Every structure is written in C-alpha cells, then in structure tokens.
Short mmCIF file of C-alpha atoms in Angstrom, two decimals:
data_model
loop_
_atom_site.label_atom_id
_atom_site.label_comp_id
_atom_site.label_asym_id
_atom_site.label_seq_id
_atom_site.Cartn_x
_atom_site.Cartn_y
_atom_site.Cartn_z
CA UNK A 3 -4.63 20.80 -8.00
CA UNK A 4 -7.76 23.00 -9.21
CA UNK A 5 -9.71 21.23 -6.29
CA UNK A 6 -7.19 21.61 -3.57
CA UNK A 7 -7.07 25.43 -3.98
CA UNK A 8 -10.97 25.26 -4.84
CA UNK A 9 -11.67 23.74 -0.96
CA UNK A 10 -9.15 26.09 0.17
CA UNK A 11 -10.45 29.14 -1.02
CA UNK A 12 -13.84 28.45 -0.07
CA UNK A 13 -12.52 27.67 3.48
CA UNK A 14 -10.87 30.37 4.11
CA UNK A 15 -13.82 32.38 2.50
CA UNK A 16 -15.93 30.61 5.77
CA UNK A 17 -13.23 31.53 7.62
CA UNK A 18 -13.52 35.14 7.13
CA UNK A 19 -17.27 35.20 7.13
CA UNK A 20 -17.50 33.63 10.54
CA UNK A 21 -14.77 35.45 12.14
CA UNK A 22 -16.95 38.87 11.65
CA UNK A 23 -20.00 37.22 13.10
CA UNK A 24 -17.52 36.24 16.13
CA UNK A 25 -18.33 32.63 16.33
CA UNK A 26 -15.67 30.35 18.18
CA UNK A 27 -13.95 28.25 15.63
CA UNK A 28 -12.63 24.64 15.72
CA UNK A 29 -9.32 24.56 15.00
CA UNK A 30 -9.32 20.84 13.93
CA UNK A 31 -11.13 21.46 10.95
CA UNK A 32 -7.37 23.70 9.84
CA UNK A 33 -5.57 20.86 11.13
CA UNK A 34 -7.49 18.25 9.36
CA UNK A 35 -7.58 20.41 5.78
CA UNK A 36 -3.68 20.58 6.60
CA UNK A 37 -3.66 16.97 6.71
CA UNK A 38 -5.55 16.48 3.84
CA UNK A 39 -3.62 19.01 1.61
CA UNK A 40 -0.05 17.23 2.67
CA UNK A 41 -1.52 13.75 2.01
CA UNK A 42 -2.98 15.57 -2.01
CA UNK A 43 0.93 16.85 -1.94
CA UNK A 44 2.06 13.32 -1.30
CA UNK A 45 0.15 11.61 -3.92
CA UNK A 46 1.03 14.09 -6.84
CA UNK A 47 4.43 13.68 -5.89
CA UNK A 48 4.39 9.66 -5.83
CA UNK A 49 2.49 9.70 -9.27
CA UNK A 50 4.98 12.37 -10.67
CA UNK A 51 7.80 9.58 -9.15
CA UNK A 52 5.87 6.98 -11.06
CA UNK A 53 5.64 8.65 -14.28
CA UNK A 54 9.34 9.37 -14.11
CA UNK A 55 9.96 5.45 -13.42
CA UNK A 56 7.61 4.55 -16.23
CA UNK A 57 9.79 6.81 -18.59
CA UNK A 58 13.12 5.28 -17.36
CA UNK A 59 11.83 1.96 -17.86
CA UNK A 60 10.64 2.15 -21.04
CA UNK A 61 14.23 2.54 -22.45
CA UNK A 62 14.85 -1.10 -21.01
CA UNK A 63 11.28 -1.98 -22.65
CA UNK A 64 9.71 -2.94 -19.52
CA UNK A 65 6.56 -1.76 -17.98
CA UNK A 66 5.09 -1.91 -14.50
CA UNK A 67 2.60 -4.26 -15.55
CA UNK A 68 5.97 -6.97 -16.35
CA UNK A 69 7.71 -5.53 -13.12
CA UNK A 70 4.10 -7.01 -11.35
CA UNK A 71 3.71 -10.33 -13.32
CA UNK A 72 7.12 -10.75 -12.76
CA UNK A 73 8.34 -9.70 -9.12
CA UNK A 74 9.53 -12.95 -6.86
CA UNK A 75 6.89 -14.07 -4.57
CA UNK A 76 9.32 -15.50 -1.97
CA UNK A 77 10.14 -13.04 0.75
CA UNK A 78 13.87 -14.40 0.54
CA UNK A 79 14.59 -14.17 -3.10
CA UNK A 80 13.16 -10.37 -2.90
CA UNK A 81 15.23 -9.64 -0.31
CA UNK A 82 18.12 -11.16 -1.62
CA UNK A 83 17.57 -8.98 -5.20
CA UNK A 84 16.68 -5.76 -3.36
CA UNK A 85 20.20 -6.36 -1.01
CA UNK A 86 21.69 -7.04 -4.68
CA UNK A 87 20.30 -3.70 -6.25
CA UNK A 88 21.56 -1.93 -2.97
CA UNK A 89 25.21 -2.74 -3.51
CA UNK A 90 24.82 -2.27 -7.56
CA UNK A 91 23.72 1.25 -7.38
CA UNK A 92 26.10 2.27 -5.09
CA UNK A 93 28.41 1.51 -7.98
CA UNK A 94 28.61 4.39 -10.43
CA UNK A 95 30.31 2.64 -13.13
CA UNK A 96 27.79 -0.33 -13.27
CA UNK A 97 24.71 2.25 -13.22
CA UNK A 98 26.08 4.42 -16.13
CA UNK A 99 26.97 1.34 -17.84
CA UNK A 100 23.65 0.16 -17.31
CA UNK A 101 21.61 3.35 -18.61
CA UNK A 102 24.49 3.84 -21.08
CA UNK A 103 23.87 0.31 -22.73
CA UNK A 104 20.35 -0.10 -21.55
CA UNK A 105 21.77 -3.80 -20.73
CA UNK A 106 22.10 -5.58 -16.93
CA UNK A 107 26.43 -5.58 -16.88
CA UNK A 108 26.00 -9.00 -15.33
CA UNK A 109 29.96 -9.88 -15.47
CA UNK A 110 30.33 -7.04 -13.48
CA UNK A 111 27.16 -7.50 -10.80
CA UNK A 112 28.48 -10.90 -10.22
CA UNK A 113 31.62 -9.50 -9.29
CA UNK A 114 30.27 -7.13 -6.33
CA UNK A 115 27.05 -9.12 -5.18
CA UNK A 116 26.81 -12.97 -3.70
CA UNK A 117 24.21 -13.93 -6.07
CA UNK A 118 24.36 -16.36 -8.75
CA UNK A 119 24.32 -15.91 -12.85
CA UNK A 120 20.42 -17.94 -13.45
CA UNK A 121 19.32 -15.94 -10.69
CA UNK A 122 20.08 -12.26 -12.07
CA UNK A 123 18.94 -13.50 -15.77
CA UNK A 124 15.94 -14.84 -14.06
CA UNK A 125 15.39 -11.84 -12.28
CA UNK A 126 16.71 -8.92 -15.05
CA UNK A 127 13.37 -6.95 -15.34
CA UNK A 128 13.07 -6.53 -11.43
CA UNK A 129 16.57 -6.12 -10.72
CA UNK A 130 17.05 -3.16 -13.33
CA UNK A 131 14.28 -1.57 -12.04
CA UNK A 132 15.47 -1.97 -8.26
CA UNK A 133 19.00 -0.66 -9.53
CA UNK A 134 17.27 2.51 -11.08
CA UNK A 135 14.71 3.37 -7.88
CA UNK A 136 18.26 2.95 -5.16
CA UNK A 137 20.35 5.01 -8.03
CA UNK A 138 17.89 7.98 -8.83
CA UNK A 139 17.72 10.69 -6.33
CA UNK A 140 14.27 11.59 -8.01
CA UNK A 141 12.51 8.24 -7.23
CA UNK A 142 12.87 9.17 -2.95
CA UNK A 143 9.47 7.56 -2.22
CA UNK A 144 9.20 4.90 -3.95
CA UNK A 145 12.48 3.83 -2.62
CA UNK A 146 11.16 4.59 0.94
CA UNK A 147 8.18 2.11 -0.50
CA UNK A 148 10.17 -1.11 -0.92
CA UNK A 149 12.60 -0.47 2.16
#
C-alpha cells in the first residue's frame, strides 16, 4: 500500500512539474499506472480472500498445503467434486450444519448429489473447502478461480 501511493505521489508530483514547463504528455504512462494500481488492488484483495479461507479452514484443521497434496489430479473427478460442492452450498441447511459441526453431513450430501459414499470420504478435505469458497460471498475470486 505505502508503495502504491509512494509511485503515485511522485507521479503526479512529475505531473505537475511538467505541465508548467508545457511539455506534451503521454497519456499511456496514466493508463498504464491505472493498470498497474487495479492489478496491486486485485492482489491485496485475493490475498485478503486467502487469509479469510485459511482462517475458515483451520476450524476443519486443514491447510492449503493438504488442500494441494491432496486435490484429484483427474480432470473428471475434479469436476465431478466441484459440480458436487455447487449443489451442496446452494443448500443452507447442509452449509450451517457443516460450519455448525465442523463435520462433512455426508448422509445428507448423498442425498442431493450423484456421487458415491468412498468418493466424498476420499475427497472430504477438498470438498469442504469447495463447499465453503461456492457458500461464502467473501471468497468472490477465488471462486471465479476454480470456475
């Protein structure tokens, strides 16, 4: 943050100084600092979105470092899981059931989603955290991430 408004301070300092010497300026170098400053804006916000998930997870004791060792490597199955998370967090009752009882309600998932009992227990870590990114309105980006 200190940096961003640090390079744009000092720009529009230049700014100032060359407008009263009446030199033509290039107006890509505002559109490019734009650009930069929404892609700064972008990143704090995905690592604020991170920390949040980190937090969340950590009630289920898992970290992102189990979500990565343990994330299917066949496009099918993750497809399959992310469909399954889809239809789960549309479902109130399962999600507060789920943060309620920091437990996967698997009687209940098996109910709503096509997907069999060894695959969810196979798949709990990733799953819960799929349910919680398509459930929390915070986690925006990282949901636009996996879709």
């Amino acid at each position: 943050y200190y940096c961003k408004m640090l390079i744009k301070r000092r720009l529009i300092d230049y700014f100032r100084k060359s407008s009263r010497s009446e030199v033509p300026i290039d107006t890509s170098v505002f559109e490019n600092t734009l650009q930069y400053e929404n892609n700064i804006d972008e990143q704090l916000d995905r690592t604020h979105q991170i920390r949040i998930l980190k937090d969340v997870l950590m009630q289920f004791d898992i970290s992102i470092g189990d979500l990565a060792s343990n994330s299917p490597k066949h496009r099918d199955t993750r497809e399959k899981l992310i469909n399954t998370a889809k239809e789960v967090s549309i479902e109130k009752d399962i999600v507060n059931k789920l943060l309620r009882n920091n437990l996967l309600p698997i009687k209940e998932i098996l109910l709503i989603a096509d997907i069999s009992r060894r695959m969810l227990e196979e798949w709990r870590k990733y799953i819960i955290a799929l349910i919680i990114i398509f459930s929390d309105k915070r986690l925006d980006s990282i949901r636009d991430f996996i879709l």
